PDB file of C-alpha atoms in Angstrom:
ATOM      1  CA  UNK G   1     -33.729-158.822   3.228  1.00  0.00           C
ATOM      2  CA  UNK G   2     -34.836-158.932   6.843  1.00  0.00           C
ATOM      3  CA  UNK G   3     -36.970-156.257   8.457  1.00  0.00           C
ATOM      4  CA  UNK G   4     -34.833-153.719  10.286  1.00  0.00           C
ATOM      5  CA  UNK G   5     -34.720-149.977  10.947  1.00  0.00           C
ATOM      6  CA  UNK G   6     -35.320-147.957   7.773  1.00  0.00           C
ATOM      7  CA  UNK G   7     -36.918-150.852   5.879  1.00  0.00           C
ATOM      8  CA  UNK G   8     -40.136-150.338   3.953  1.00  0.00           C
ATOM      9  CA  UNK G   9     -42.456-153.198   4.871  1.00  0.00           C
ATOM     10  CA  UNK G  10     -45.518-154.289   2.901  1.00  0.00           C
ATOM     11  CA  UNK G  11     -48.142-156.380   4.687  1.00  0.00           C
ATOM     12  CA  UNK G  12     -51.300-158.190   3.750  1.00  0.00           C
ATOM     13  CA  UNK G  13     -53.523-158.075   6.830  1.00  0.00           C
ATOM     14  CA  UNK G  14     -56.912-158.660   8.375  1.00  0.00           C
ATOM     15  CA  UNK G  15     -58.242-157.142  11.602  1.00  0.00           C
ATOM     16  CA  UNK G  16     -60.944-158.810  13.707  1.00  0.00           C
ATOM     17  CA  UNK G  17     -62.577-157.587  16.933  1.00  0.00           C
ATOM     18  CA  UNK G  18     -61.091-160.070  19.426  1.00  0.00           C
ATOM     19  CA  UNK G  19     -64.193-159.951  21.643  1.00  0.00           C
ATOM     20  CA  UNK G  20     -66.955-160.364  19.063  1.00  0.00           C
ATOM     21  CA  UNK G  21     -65.054-162.033  16.217  1.00  0.00           C
ATOM     22  CA  UNK G  22     -66.482-159.391  13.877  1.00  0.00           C
ATOM     23  CA  UNK G  23     -64.346-158.475  10.858  1.00  0.00           C
ATOM     24  CA  UNK G  24     -63.100-154.888  11.249  1.00  0.00           C
ATOM     25  CA  UNK G  25     -60.872-154.500   8.173  1.00  0.00           C
ATOM     26  CA  UNK G  26     -60.224-156.986   5.389  1.00  0.00           C
ATOM     27  CA  UNK G  27     -57.094-155.169   4.312  1.00  0.00           C
ATOM     28  CA  UNK G  28     -58.047-154.960   0.632  1.00  0.00           C
ATOM     29  CA  UNK G  29     -55.185-152.510   0.149  1.00  0.00           C
ATOM     30  CA  UNK G  30     -51.786-153.633   1.460  1.00  0.00           C
ATOM     31  CA  UNK G  31     -50.376-151.809   4.448  1.00  0.00           C
ATOM     32  CA  UNK G  32     -46.984-150.231   3.712  1.00  0.00           C
ATOM     33  CA  UNK G  33     -44.974-148.588   6.470  1.00  0.00           C
ATOM     34  CA  UNK G  34     -41.486-147.364   7.349  1.00  0.00           C
ATOM     35  CA  UNK G  35     -40.065-149.654  10.058  1.00  0.00           C
ATOM     36  CA  UNK G  36     -37.970-148.388  12.936  1.00  0.00           C
ATOM     37  CA  UNK G  37     -39.905-146.232  15.397  1.00  0.00           C
ATOM     38  CA  UNK G  38     -41.402-143.730  12.952  1.00  0.00           C
ATOM     39  CA  UNK G  39     -44.885-144.238  14.441  1.00  0.00           C
ATOM     40  CA  UNK G  40     -46.224-145.521  11.098  1.00  0.00           C
ATOM     41  CA  UNK G  41     -47.748-148.582  12.789  1.00  0.00           C
ATOM     42  CA  UNK G  42     -48.281-149.901  16.307  1.00  0.00           C
ATOM     43  CA  UNK G  43     -45.103-150.658  18.316  1.00  0.00           C
ATOM     44  CA  UNK G  44     -46.273-154.219  19.065  1.00  0.00           C
ATOM     45  CA  UNK G  45     -46.505-154.912  15.304  1.00  0.00           C
ATOM     46  CA  UNK G  46     -43.013-153.490  14.722  1.00  0.00           C
ATOM     47  CA  UNK G  47     -41.607-155.602  17.574  1.00  0.00           C
ATOM     48  CA  UNK G  48     -43.173-158.777  16.150  1.00  0.00           C
ATOM     49  CA  UNK G  49     -41.752-158.069  12.675  1.00  0.00           C
ATOM     50  CA  UNK G  50     -38.214-157.052  13.658  1.00  0.00           C
ATOM     51  CA  UNK G  51     -35.742-159.368  11.907  1.00  0.00           C
ATOM     52  CA  UNK G  52     -38.431-161.197   9.894  1.00  0.00           C
ATOM     53  CA  UNK G  53     -38.558-161.560   6.095  1.00  0.00           C
ATOM     54  CA  UNK G  54     -41.025-161.896   3.211  1.00  0.00           C
ATOM     55  CA  UNK G  55     -43.408-164.783   3.864  1.00  0.00           C
ATOM     56  CA  UNK G  56     -43.505-164.335   7.655  1.00  0.00           C
ATOM     57  CA  UNK G  57     -47.029-164.746   9.038  1.00  0.00           C
ATOM     58  CA  UNK G  58     -48.376-163.971  12.490  1.00  0.00           C
ATOM     59  CA  UNK G  59     -51.581-163.271  14.351  1.00  0.00           C
ATOM     60  CA  UNK G  60     -51.151-160.687  17.089  1.00  0.00           C
ATOM     61  CA  UNK G  61     -53.551-159.961  19.923  1.00  0.00           C
ATOM     62  CA  UNK G  62     -53.594-156.188  20.459  1.00  0.00           C
ATOM     63  CA  UNK G  63     -55.141-154.855  23.657  1.00  0.00           C
ATOM     64  CA  UNK G  64     -56.595-151.321  23.496  1.00  0.00           C
ATOM     65  CA  UNK G  65     -53.377-149.823  24.870  1.00  0.00           C
ATOM     66  CA  UNK G  66     -51.430-151.603  22.078  1.00  0.00           C
ATOM     67  CA  UNK G  67     -53.730-150.283  19.352  1.00  0.00           C
ATOM     68  CA  UNK G  68     -56.125-147.319  19.345  1.00  0.00           C
ATOM     69  CA  UNK G  69     -56.058-146.708  23.103  1.00  0.00           C
ATOM     70  CA  UNK G  70     -58.753-146.863  25.746  1.00  0.00           C
ATOM     71  CA  UNK G  71     -62.014-144.996  25.278  1.00  0.00           C
ATOM     72  CA  UNK G  72     -62.002-141.468  26.701  1.00  0.00           C
ATOM     73  CA  UNK G  73     -65.523-140.514  27.728  1.00  0.00           C
ATOM     74  CA  UNK G  74     -64.457-136.841  27.970  1.00  0.00           C
ATOM     75  CA  UNK G  75     -64.376-136.900  24.145  1.00  0.00           C
ATOM     76  CA  UNK G  76     -68.158-137.398  23.970  1.00  0.00           C
ATOM     77  CA  UNK G  77     -70.179-134.292  23.090  1.00  0.00           C
ATOM     78  CA  UNK G  78     -73.884-133.558  22.938  1.00  0.00           C
ATOM     79  CA  UNK G  79     -74.862-130.529  20.907  1.00  0.00           C
ATOM     80  CA  UNK G  80     -78.265-129.079  20.077  1.00  0.00           C
ATOM     81  CA  UNK G  81     -79.529-130.139  16.673  1.00  0.00           C
ATOM     82  CA  UNK G  82     -79.997-126.444  15.889  1.00  0.00           C
ATOM     83  CA  UNK G  83     -76.173-126.006  16.084  1.00  0.00           C
ATOM     84  CA  UNK G  84     -75.636-128.987  13.791  1.00  0.00           C
ATOM     85  CA  UNK G  85     -74.390-128.251  10.261  1.00  0.00           C
ATOM     86  CA  UNK G  86     -76.951-129.130   7.593  1.00  0.00           C
ATOM     87  CA  UNK G  87     -76.386-132.311   5.615  1.00  0.00           C
ATOM     88  CA  UNK G  88     -74.276-134.168   8.185  1.00  0.00           C
ATOM     89  CA  UNK G  89     -75.787-137.506   9.229  1.00  0.00           C
ATOM     90  CA  UNK G  90     -75.005-140.372  11.599  1.00  0.00           C
ATOM     91  CA  UNK G  91     -71.640-141.746  10.503  1.00  0.00           C
ATOM     92  CA  UNK G  92     -70.453-138.320   9.376  1.00  0.00           C
ATOM     93  CA  UNK G  93     -67.550-136.411  10.855  1.00  0.00           C
ATOM     94  CA  UNK G  94     -67.105-132.887  12.161  1.00  0.00           C
ATOM     95  CA  UNK G  95     -63.970-131.088  13.244  1.00  0.00           C
ATOM     96  CA  UNK G  96     -64.157-129.336  16.579  1.00  0.00           C
ATOM     97  CA  UNK G  97     -61.957-128.680  19.602  1.00  0.00           C
ATOM     98  CA  UNK G  98     -61.340-130.903  22.614  1.00  0.00           C
ATOM     99  CA  UNK G  99     -61.191-129.697  26.235  1.00  0.00           C
ATOM    100  CA  UNK G 100     -57.562-128.601  25.732  1.00  0.00           C
ATOM    101  CA  UNK G 101     -58.531-126.463  22.732  1.00  0.00           C
ATOM    102  CA  UNK G 102     -56.778-128.790  20.269  1.00  0.00           C
ATOM    103  CA  UNK G 103     -58.428-129.707  16.931  1.00  0.00           C
ATOM    104  CA  UNK G 104     -60.404-132.941  17.279  1.00  0.00           C
ATOM    105  CA  UNK G 105     -62.394-134.975  14.758  1.00  0.00           C
ATOM    106  CA  UNK G 106     -65.789-136.064  16.079  1.00  0.00           C
ATOM    107  CA  UNK G 107     -67.920-138.859  14.638  1.00  0.00           C
ATOM    108  CA  UNK G 108     -71.686-138.358  14.612  1.00  0.00           C
ATOM    109  CA  UNK G 109     -72.928-141.419  16.505  1.00  0.00           C
ATOM    110  CA  UNK G 110     -76.570-140.573  17.188  1.00  0.00           C
ATOM    111  CA  UNK G 111     -79.245-137.993  16.488  1.00  0.00           C
ATOM    112  CA  UNK G 112     -81.764-138.149  19.318  1.00  0.00           C
ATOM    113  CA  UNK G 113     -84.647-135.708  19.102  1.00  0.00           C
ATOM    114  CA  UNK G 114     -83.246-132.178  19.473  1.00  0.00           C
ATOM    115  CA  UNK G 115     -79.734-133.432  20.297  1.00  0.00           C
ATOM    116  CA  UNK G 116     -76.773-134.718  18.301  1.00  0.00           C
ATOM    117  CA  UNK G 117     -74.278-137.025  20.039  1.00  0.00           C
ATOM    118  CA  UNK G 118     -70.656-136.833  18.895  1.00  0.00           C
ATOM    119  CA  UNK G 119     -67.726-139.101  19.776  1.00  0.00           C
ATOM    120  CA  UNK G 120     -64.116-137.920  19.469  1.00  0.00           C
ATOM    121  CA  UNK G 121     -62.675-141.384  20.124  1.00  0.00           C
ATOM    122  CA  UNK G 122     -61.261-143.443  17.287  1.00  0.00           C
ATOM    123  CA  UNK G 123     -64.014-145.944  16.328  1.00  0.00           C
ATOM    124  CA  UNK G 124     -61.735-148.804  17.497  1.00  0.00           C
ATOM    125  CA  UNK G 125     -60.710-147.183  20.803  1.00  0.00           C
ATOM    126  CA  UNK G 126     -61.275-149.494  23.745  1.00  0.00           C
ATOM    127  CA  UNK G 127     -61.342-152.619  21.566  1.00  0.00           C
ATOM    128  CA  UNK G 128     -59.068-155.650  21.701  1.00  0.00           C
ATOM    129  CA  UNK G 129     -58.080-156.594  18.160  1.00  0.00           C
ATOM    130  CA  UNK G 130     -56.721-159.698  16.462  1.00  0.00           C
ATOM    131  CA  UNK G 131     -54.335-158.548  13.724  1.00  0.00           C
ATOM    132  CA  UNK G 132     -53.384-161.286  11.228  1.00  0.00           C
ATOM    133  CA  UNK G 133     -50.554-160.359   8.889  1.00  0.00           C
ATOM    134  CA  UNK G 134     -48.305-161.696   6.172  1.00  0.00           C
ATOM    135  CA  UNK G 135     -45.128-159.886   5.089  1.00  0.00           C
ATOM    136  CA  UNK G 136     -45.280-159.557   1.295  1.00  0.00           C
ATOM    137  CA  UNK G 137     -42.429-157.118   0.706  1.00  0.00           C
ATOM    138  CA  UNK G 138     -39.323-155.654   2.345  1.00  0.00           C
ATOM    139  CA  UNK G 139     -36.986-153.104   0.812  1.00  0.00           C
ATOM    140  CA  UNK G 140     -34.534-150.443   1.923  1.00  0.00           C
ATOM    141  CA  UNK G 141     -36.159-147.033   2.329  1.00  0.00           C
ATOM    142  CA  UNK G 142     -34.939-144.134   0.223  1.00  0.00           C
ATOM    143  CA  UNK G 143     -33.125-141.231   1.872  1.00  0.00           C
ATOM    144  CA  UNK G 144     -36.167-139.068   1.158  1.00  0.00           C
ATOM    145  CA  UNK G 145     -38.540-141.545   2.850  1.00  0.00           C
ATOM    146  CA  UNK G 146     -36.292-141.627   5.924  1.00  0.00           C
ATOM    147  CA  UNK G 147     -36.066-137.828   6.001  1.00  0.00           C
ATOM    148  CA  UNK G 148     -39.861-137.514   5.670  1.00  0.00           C
ATOM    149  CA  UNK G 149     -40.442-140.379   8.160  1.00  0.00           C
ATOM    150  CA  UNK G 150     -42.927-142.220   5.904  1.00  0.00           C
ATOM    151  CA  UNK G 151     -43.150-144.302   2.734  1.00  0.00           C
ATOM    152  CA  UNK G 152     -43.628-142.647  -0.655  1.00  0.00           C
ATOM    153  CA  UNK G 153     -45.120-144.116  -3.822  1.00  0.00           C
ATOM    154  CA  UNK G 154     -47.719-146.826  -4.296  1.00  0.00           C
ATOM    155  CA  UNK G 155     -49.744-147.379  -1.086  1.00  0.00           C
ATOM    156  CA  UNK G 156     -47.538-144.800   0.653  1.00  0.00           C
ATOM    157  CA  UNK G 157     -47.695-141.023   0.922  1.00  0.00           C
ATOM    158  CA  UNK G 158     -47.760-138.796  -2.155  1.00  0.00           C
ATOM    159  CA  UNK G 159     -46.537-135.185  -2.055  1.00  0.00           C
TER     160      UNK G 159
END
């Protein structure tokens, strides 16, 4: 079966920072997504896989706008350490609100004296990535998966 709209695609992958060559994600768990514009993966990956079959391999160069987007410095926050919840450390996450009042997850990036610095950007925002992939499975999605707009079962979503 070739990859087309409403196919469930299983990939083995590896992601490397294209600038530094540093390994970002080894892909120990296969990536499984519903193909066909359901926003389950990046559009550039879907475009590269359209019409392909099991065994297809590719290495894609993803610019920030093709992946996690550019960095948005307005998502940086500095809060007094006294307002900081106890027990959260550098590398931890807090949920707050962005400038539009929408819920936003912030990563604790630094504790500097009496201040805590938070970053609401995805950790890979602003980075160019090299995404190496191998298609290891393709099947027709179930009606329920299509209705829910995501894959169910192993490595997919569970209700």
